[in-house]
Amino acid sequence: MPRLSPSADAPDRKLVKGLNEGDESALAAVYDEYGERIYDYALSMLGDGRAAARIVHDTFIDAARRAPRMRDHLHLGSWLYGAVRRRCIRRGRVKDLHWERDGEFADAPFLEGAEIPDADDLPPSEELHDLLRASLAHLDPVDQEIVLLAFRHGLPPARLGAALGLSARRAAARTRRCRTVLEAALADVVRRAARACAS
C-alpha cells in the first residue's frame, strides 16, 4: 500500500509564511505538498470522490485565509487533516472507512512483524483488501482513522494527535493498541479463511 507520508522535511513554516505574505505560489505549493494525502483522507472518510474534492478545495481556501492565525506553523499538515476531519464529520462520515484499492498493497506496513500464517505468501491485492476491510471492522471509526493516518499516511504521534485533538502520548498509545487489535483480527480472519478453504 503506498505510504502517503509527508516529505522528509515538509517545509510547513515556509509554506505558512508564504500564505501570510500573500505569495501567489504559496497555496499551490501547499497543495503540491498535501493535496493527494488530504484528498485520500477525505475520500476514506466519505467514500464519495466528488464530496471529498469539494471538502479539500474548501479546506485549502480556508488554510490560505487562516494562515495568520495558525498557532504552530510547523504543523500545517496536522491543521489540514484536522480541518478535513471536522468537515467530513459535519457532512456525515461513513461508519467504516472507505479504502481505495488501486495499488494499495504494494507495501503493507500493517503486516510487518504480524504473526500471520504464511505472511510472506500474501494473496492478490483484491483478496488482501477484503481481509483488511474485515479486520478493520473490529475497530471503531476513530480507531480506523488512527490506523489510516498512522500507517497509510505515516503521521507520527505528535502530528496524529494534533490532527485528532489528542496528546502525542495518547496518540502513540492508541496507535499501538489499534495495531495490536488489527493484527489479531487479521490473523483471525486469515485463520478462518484457511479453515474454509481446507474444508
mmCIF file of N, CA and C in Angstrom, residues 24-101:
data_model
loop_
_atom_site.group_PDB
_atom_site.id
_atom_site.type_symbol
_atom_site.label_atom_id
_atom_site.label_comp_id
_atom_site.label_asym_id
_atom_site.label_seq_id
_atom_site.Cartn_x
_atom_site.Cartn_y
_atom_site.Cartn_z
ATOM 1 N N GLU A 24 1.579 34.326 -4.244
ATOM 2 C CA GLU A 24 0.604 33.637 -5.085
ATOM 3 C C GLU A 24 0.940 32.166 -5.309
ATOM 4 N N SER A 25 2.201 31.823 -5.228
ATOM 5 C CA SER A 25 2.580 30.422 -5.450
ATOM 6 C C SER A 25 2.483 29.586 -4.174
ATOM 7 N N ALA A 26 2.247 30.238 -3.020
ATOM 8 C CA ALA A 26 2.247 29.515 -1.748
ATOM 9 C C ALA A 26 1.108 28.506 -1.664
ATOM 10 N N LEU A 27 -0.104 28.907 -2.073
ATOM 11 C CA LEU A 27 -1.233 27.982 -1.991
ATOM 12 C C LEU A 27 -1.005 26.778 -2.904
ATOM 13 N N ALA A 28 -0.439 27.018 -4.093
ATOM 14 C CA ALA A 28 -0.124 25.912 -5.000
ATOM 15 C C ALA A 28 0.920 24.998 -4.373
ATOM 16 N N ALA A 29 1.903 25.587 -3.675
ATOM 17 C CA ALA A 29 2.939 24.781 -3.020
ATOM 18 C C ALA A 29 2.341 23.943 -1.885
ATOM 19 N N VAL A 30 1.395 24.538 -1.138
ATOM 20 C CA VAL A 30 0.724 23.789 -0.070
ATOM 21 C C VAL A 30 -0.043 22.620 -0.683
ATOM 22 N N TYR A 31 -0.727 22.889 -1.780
ATOM 23 C CA TYR A 31 -1.489 21.824 -2.439
ATOM 24 C C TYR A 31 -0.556 20.723 -2.954
ATOM 25 N N ASP A 32 0.572 21.114 -3.546
ATOM 26 C CA ASP A 32 1.530 20.115 -4.037
ATOM 27 C C ASP A 32 2.035 19.233 -2.905
ATOM 28 N N GLU A 33 2.245 19.833 -1.744
ATOM 29 C CA GLU A 33 2.772 19.093 -0.591
ATOM 30 C C GLU A 33 1.719 18.181 0.029
ATOM 31 N N TYR A 34 0.478 18.658 0.133
ATOM 32 C CA TYR A 34 -0.534 17.941 0.916
ATOM 33 C C TYR A 34 -1.782 17.492 0.157
ATOM 34 N N GLY A 35 -1.982 17.960 -1.058
ATOM 35 C CA GLY A 35 -3.239 17.715 -1.756
ATOM 36 C C GLY A 35 -3.627 16.260 -1.889
ATOM 37 N N GLU A 36 -2.701 15.416 -2.354
ATOM 38 C CA GLU A 36 -3.015 13.997 -2.569
ATOM 39 C C GLU A 36 -3.379 13.305 -1.262
ATOM 40 N N ARG A 37 -2.621 13.592 -0.218
ATOM 41 C CA ARG A 37 -2.876 12.941 1.069
ATOM 42 C C ARG A 37 -4.191 13.395 1.686
ATOM 43 N N ILE A 38 -4.455 14.703 1.606
ATOM 44 C CA ILE A 38 -5.683 15.235 2.194
ATOM 45 C C ILE A 38 -6.902 14.689 1.441
ATOM 46 N N TYR A 39 -6.787 14.591 0.124
ATOM 47 C CA TYR A 39 -7.890 14.029 -0.663
ATOM 48 C C TYR A 39 -8.111 12.554 -0.287
ATOM 49 N N ASP A 40 -7.027 11.790 -0.161
ATOM 50 C CA ASP A 40 -7.142 10.377 0.214
ATOM 51 C C ASP A 40 -7.864 10.238 1.550
ATOM 52 N N TYR A 41 -7.529 11.107 2.501
ATOM 53 C CA TYR A 41 -8.159 11.068 3.823
ATOM 54 C C TYR A 41 -9.646 11.404 3.712
ATOM 55 N N ALA A 42 -9.981 12.470 2.983
ATOM 56 C CA ALA A 42 -11.386 12.859 2.828
ATOM 57 C C ALA A 42 -12.173 11.747 2.128
ATOM 58 N N LEU A 43 -11.590 11.138 1.113
ATOM 59 C CA LEU A 43 -12.255 10.050 0.401
ATOM 60 C C LEU A 43 -12.466 8.863 1.330
ATOM 61 N N SER A 44 -11.491 8.570 2.171
ATOM 62 C CA SER A 44 -11.629 7.477 3.133
ATOM 63 C C SER A 44 -12.757 7.746 4.121
ATOM 64 N N MET A 45 -12.903 9.005 4.523
ATOM 65 C CA MET A 45 -13.932 9.378 5.498
ATOM 66 C C MET A 45 -15.334 9.382 4.891
ATOM 67 N N LEU A 46 -15.438 9.709 3.598
ATOM 68 C CA LEU A 46 -16.752 9.913 2.981
ATOM 69 C C LEU A 46 -17.159 8.820 2.004
ATOM 70 N N GLY A 47 -16.182 8.205 1.326
ATOM 71 C CA GLY A 47 -16.494 7.219 0.310
ATOM 72 C C GLY A 47 -17.100 7.831 -0.943
ATOM 73 N N ASP A 48 -16.956 9.139 -1.125
ATOM 74 C CA ASP A 48 -17.554 9.859 -2.256
ATOM 75 C C ASP A 48 -16.507 10.826 -2.807
ATOM 76 N N GLY A 49 -15.990 10.526 -4.011
ATOM 77 C CA GLY A 49 -14.911 11.327 -4.580
ATOM 78 C C GLY A 49 -15.273 12.770 -4.818
ATOM 79 N N ARG A 50 -16.494 13.030 -5.294
ATOM 80 C CA ARG A 50 -16.904 14.410 -5.582
ATOM 81 C C ARG A 50 -17.002 15.236 -4.292
ATOM 82 N N ALA A 51 -17.614 14.650 -3.265
ATOM 83 C CA ALA A 51 -17.738 15.353 -1.981
ATOM 84 C C ALA A 51 -16.360 15.570 -1.357
ATOM 85 N N ALA A 52 -15.484 14.561 -1.485
ATOM 86 C CA ALA A 52 -14.121 14.692 -0.945
ATOM 87 C C ALA A 52 -13.382 15.834 -1.633
ATOM 88 N N ALA A 53 -13.518 15.948 -2.952
ATOM 89 C CA ALA A 53 -12.841 17.021 -3.695
ATOM 90 C C ALA A 53 -13.344 18.389 -3.254
ATOM 91 N N ARG A 54 -14.651 18.519 -3.002
ATOM 92 C CA ARG A 54 -15.193 19.811 -2.534
ATOM 93 C C ARG A 54 -14.623 20.170 -1.166
ATOM 94 N N ILE A 55 -14.559 19.167 -0.288
ATOM 95 C CA ILE A 55 -14.042 19.425 1.058
ATOM 96 C C ILE A 55 -12.570 19.825 1.003
ATOM 97 N N VAL A 56 -11.788 19.160 0.165
ATOM 98 C CA VAL A 56 -10.371 19.507 0.027
ATOM 99 C C VAL A 56 -10.234 20.927 -0.508
ATOM 100 N N HIS A 57 -10.994 21.277 -1.515
ATOM 101 C CA HIS A 57 -10.961 22.637 -2.070
ATOM 102 C C HIS A 57 -11.242 23.666 -0.979
ATOM 103 N N ASP A 58 -12.335 23.468 -0.235
ATOM 104 C CA ASP A 58 -12.710 24.415 0.822
ATOM 105 C C ASP A 58 -11.655 24.489 1.917
ATOM 106 N N THR A 59 -11.044 23.343 2.222
ATOM 107 C CA THR A 59 -10.016 23.311 3.272
ATOM 108 C C THR A 59 -8.790 24.127 2.867
ATOM 109 N N PHE A 60 -8.355 24.008 1.622
ATOM 110 C CA PHE A 60 -7.177 24.759 1.181
ATOM 111 C C PHE A 60 -7.463 26.256 1.098
ATOM 112 N N ILE A 61 -8.664 26.634 0.677
ATOM 113 C CA ILE A 61 -9.029 28.051 0.657
ATOM 114 C C ILE A 61 -9.050 28.585 2.089
ATOM 115 N N ASP A 62 -9.608 27.800 3.008
ATOM 116 C CA ASP A 62 -9.658 28.196 4.414
ATOM 117 C C ASP A 62 -8.253 28.312 5.003
ATOM 118 N N ALA A 63 -7.361 27.407 4.607
ATOM 119 C CA ALA A 63 -5.975 27.468 5.097
ATOM 120 C C ALA A 63 -5.319 28.783 4.686
ATOM 121 N N ALA A 64 -5.562 29.215 3.455
ATOM 122 C CA ALA A 64 -4.978 30.478 2.984
ATOM 123 C C ALA A 64 -5.497 31.648 3.811
ATOM 124 N N ARG A 65 -6.786 31.609 4.156
ATOM 125 C CA ARG A 65 -7.381 32.704 4.942
ATOM 126 C C ARG A 65 -6.917 32.699 6.391
ATOM 127 N N ARG A 66 -6.764 31.499 6.951
ATOM 128 C CA ARG A 66 -6.476 31.385 8.385
ATOM 129 C C ARG A 66 -4.990 31.317 8.718
ATOM 130 N N ALA A 67 -4.140 31.271 7.723
ATOM 131 C CA ALA A 67 -2.699 31.117 7.979
ATOM 132 C C ALA A 67 -2.158 32.084 9.030
ATOM 133 N N PRO A 68 -2.559 33.371 9.014
ATOM 134 C CA PRO A 68 -2.009 34.280 10.025
ATOM 135 C C PRO A 68 -2.357 33.883 11.456
ATOM 136 N N ARG A 69 -3.454 33.133 11.639
ATOM 137 C CA ARG A 69 -3.875 32.764 12.995
ATOM 138 C C ARG A 69 -3.414 31.375 13.414
ATOM 139 N N MET A 70 -2.679 30.674 12.552
ATOM 140 C CA MET A 70 -2.211 29.346 12.925
ATOM 141 C C MET A 70 -1.202 29.456 14.062
ATOM 142 N N ARG A 71 -1.480 28.725 15.133
ATOM 143 C CA ARG A 71 -0.619 28.828 16.315
ATOM 144 C C ARG A 71 0.732 28.173 16.115
ATOM 145 N N ASP A 72 0.752 27.009 15.465
ATOM 146 C CA ASP A 72 2.015 26.284 15.290
ATOM 147 C C ASP A 72 2.270 26.079 13.808
ATOM 148 N N HIS A 73 3.129 26.909 13.250
ATOM 149 C CA HIS A 73 3.392 26.858 11.810
ATOM 150 C C HIS A 73 4.104 25.584 11.378
ATOM 151 N N LEU A 74 4.645 24.850 12.341
ATOM 152 C CA LEU A 74 5.320 23.599 11.993
ATOM 153 C C LEU A 74 4.330 22.464 11.758
ATOM 154 N N HIS A 75 3.062 22.704 12.093
ATOM 155 C CA HIS A 75 2.070 21.643 11.976
ATOM 156 C C HIS A 75 0.939 22.015 11.029
ATOM 157 N N LEU A 76 1.277 22.625 9.914
ATOM 158 C CA LEU A 76 0.285 22.938 8.891
ATOM 159 C C LEU A 76 -0.434 21.669 8.444
ATOM 160 N N GLY A 77 0.310 20.591 8.235
ATOM 161 C CA GLY A 77 -0.295 19.336 7.803
ATOM 162 C C GLY A 77 -1.333 18.832 8.798
ATOM 163 N N SER A 78 -1.020 18.898 10.086
ATOM 164 C CA SER A 78 -1.973 18.462 11.108
ATOM 165 C C SER A 78 -3.225 19.331 11.078
ATOM 166 N N TRP A 79 -3.026 20.636 10.872
ATOM 167 C CA TRP A 79 -4.175 21.538 10.778
ATOM 168 C C TRP A 79 -5.055 21.138 9.594
ATOM 169 N N LEU A 80 -4.442 20.832 8.444
ATOM 170 C CA LEU A 80 -5.201 20.446 7.260
ATOM 171 C C LEU A 80 -5.984 19.155 7.509
ATOM 172 N N TYR A 81 -5.331 18.145 8.099
ATOM 173 C CA TYR A 81 -6.031 16.897 8.406
ATOM 174 C C TYR A 81 -7.193 17.163 9.366
ATOM 175 N N GLY A 82 -6.945 17.962 10.396
ATOM 176 C CA GLY A 82 -7.996 18.274 11.369
ATOM 177 C C GLY A 82 -9.163 19.010 10.726
ATOM 178 N N ALA A 83 -8.861 19.959 9.840
ATOM 179 C CA ALA A 83 -9.919 20.723 9.170
ATOM 180 C C ALA A 83 -10.750 19.822 8.267
ATOM 181 N N VAL A 84 -10.094 18.926 7.534
ATOM 182 C CA VAL A 84 -10.820 17.975 6.683
ATOM 183 C C VAL A 84 -11.681 17.069 7.543
ATOM 184 N N ARG A 85 -11.136 16.616 8.656
ATOM 185 C CA ARG A 85 -11.881 15.717 9.541
ATOM 186 C C ARG A 85 -13.152 16.382 10.054
ATOM 187 N N ARG A 86 -13.039 17.623 10.513
ATOM 188 C CA ARG A 86 -14.221 18.335 11.024
ATOM 189 C C ARG A 86 -15.283 18.485 9.936
ATOM 190 N N ARG A 87 -14.863 18.821 8.729
ATOM 191 C CA ARG A 87 -15.820 18.974 7.622
ATOM 192 C C ARG A 87 -16.491 17.640 7.280
ATOM 193 N N CYS A 88 -15.704 16.570 7.277
ATOM 194 C CA CYS A 88 -16.270 15.252 6.961
ATOM 195 C C CYS A 88 -17.273 14.813 8.022
ATOM 196 N N ILE A 89 -16.949 15.052 9.286
ATOM 197 C CA ILE A 89 -17.858 14.666 10.367
ATOM 198 C C ILE A 89 -19.152 15.474 10.276
ATOM 199 N N ARG A 90 -19.044 16.777 9.984
ATOM 200 C CA ARG A 90 -20.249 17.608 9.832
ATOM 201 C C ARG A 90 -21.106 17.119 8.670
ATOM 202 N N ARG A 91 -20.469 16.684 7.593
ATOM 203 C CA ARG A 91 -21.199 16.235 6.408
ATOM 204 C C ARG A 91 -21.833 14.867 6.634
ATOM 205 N N GLY A 92 -21.222 14.049 7.481
ATOM 206 C CA GLY A 92 -21.738 12.714 7.757
ATOM 207 C C GLY A 92 -20.805 11.645 7.221
ATOM 208 N N ARG A 93 -19.801 11.334 7.984
ATOM 209 C CA ARG A 93 -18.805 10.350 7.570
ATOM 210 C C ARG A 93 -19.408 8.951 7.522
ATOM 211 N N VAL A 94 -18.744 8.073 6.756
ATOM 212 C CA VAL A 94 -19.205 6.690 6.678
ATOM 213 C C VAL A 94 -18.858 5.958 7.972
ATOM 214 N N LYS A 95 -19.614 4.902 8.279
ATOM 215 C CA LYS A 95 -19.367 4.139 9.508
ATOM 216 C C LYS A 95 -18.014 3.436 9.445
ATOM 217 N N ASP A 96 -17.750 2.775 8.313
ATOM 218 C CA ASP A 96 -16.461 2.120 8.115
ATOM 219 C C ASP A 96 -15.717 2.862 7.025
ATOM 220 N N LEU A 97 -14.451 3.151 7.255
ATOM 221 C CA LEU A 97 -13.686 3.936 6.295
ATOM 222 C C LEU A 97 -13.620 3.254 4.933
ATOM 223 N N HIS A 98 -13.623 4.065 3.912
ATOM 224 C CA HIS A 98 -13.507 3.597 2.530
ATOM 225 C C HIS A 98 -12.009 3.553 2.192
ATOM 226 N N TRP A 99 -11.550 2.427 1.669
ATOM 227 C CA TRP A 99 -10.133 2.283 1.320
ATOM 228 C C TRP A 99 -10.014 2.055 -0.173
ATOM 229 N N GLU A 100 -9.320 2.935 -0.857
ATOM 230 C CA GLU A 100 -9.093 2.771 -2.292
ATOM 231 C C GLU A 100 -8.243 1.527 -2.539
ATOM 232 N N ARG A 101 -8.577 0.758 -3.570
ATOM 233 C CA ARG A 101 -7.829 -0.465 -3.862
ATOM 234 C C ARG A 101 -6.603 -0.218 -4.711
#
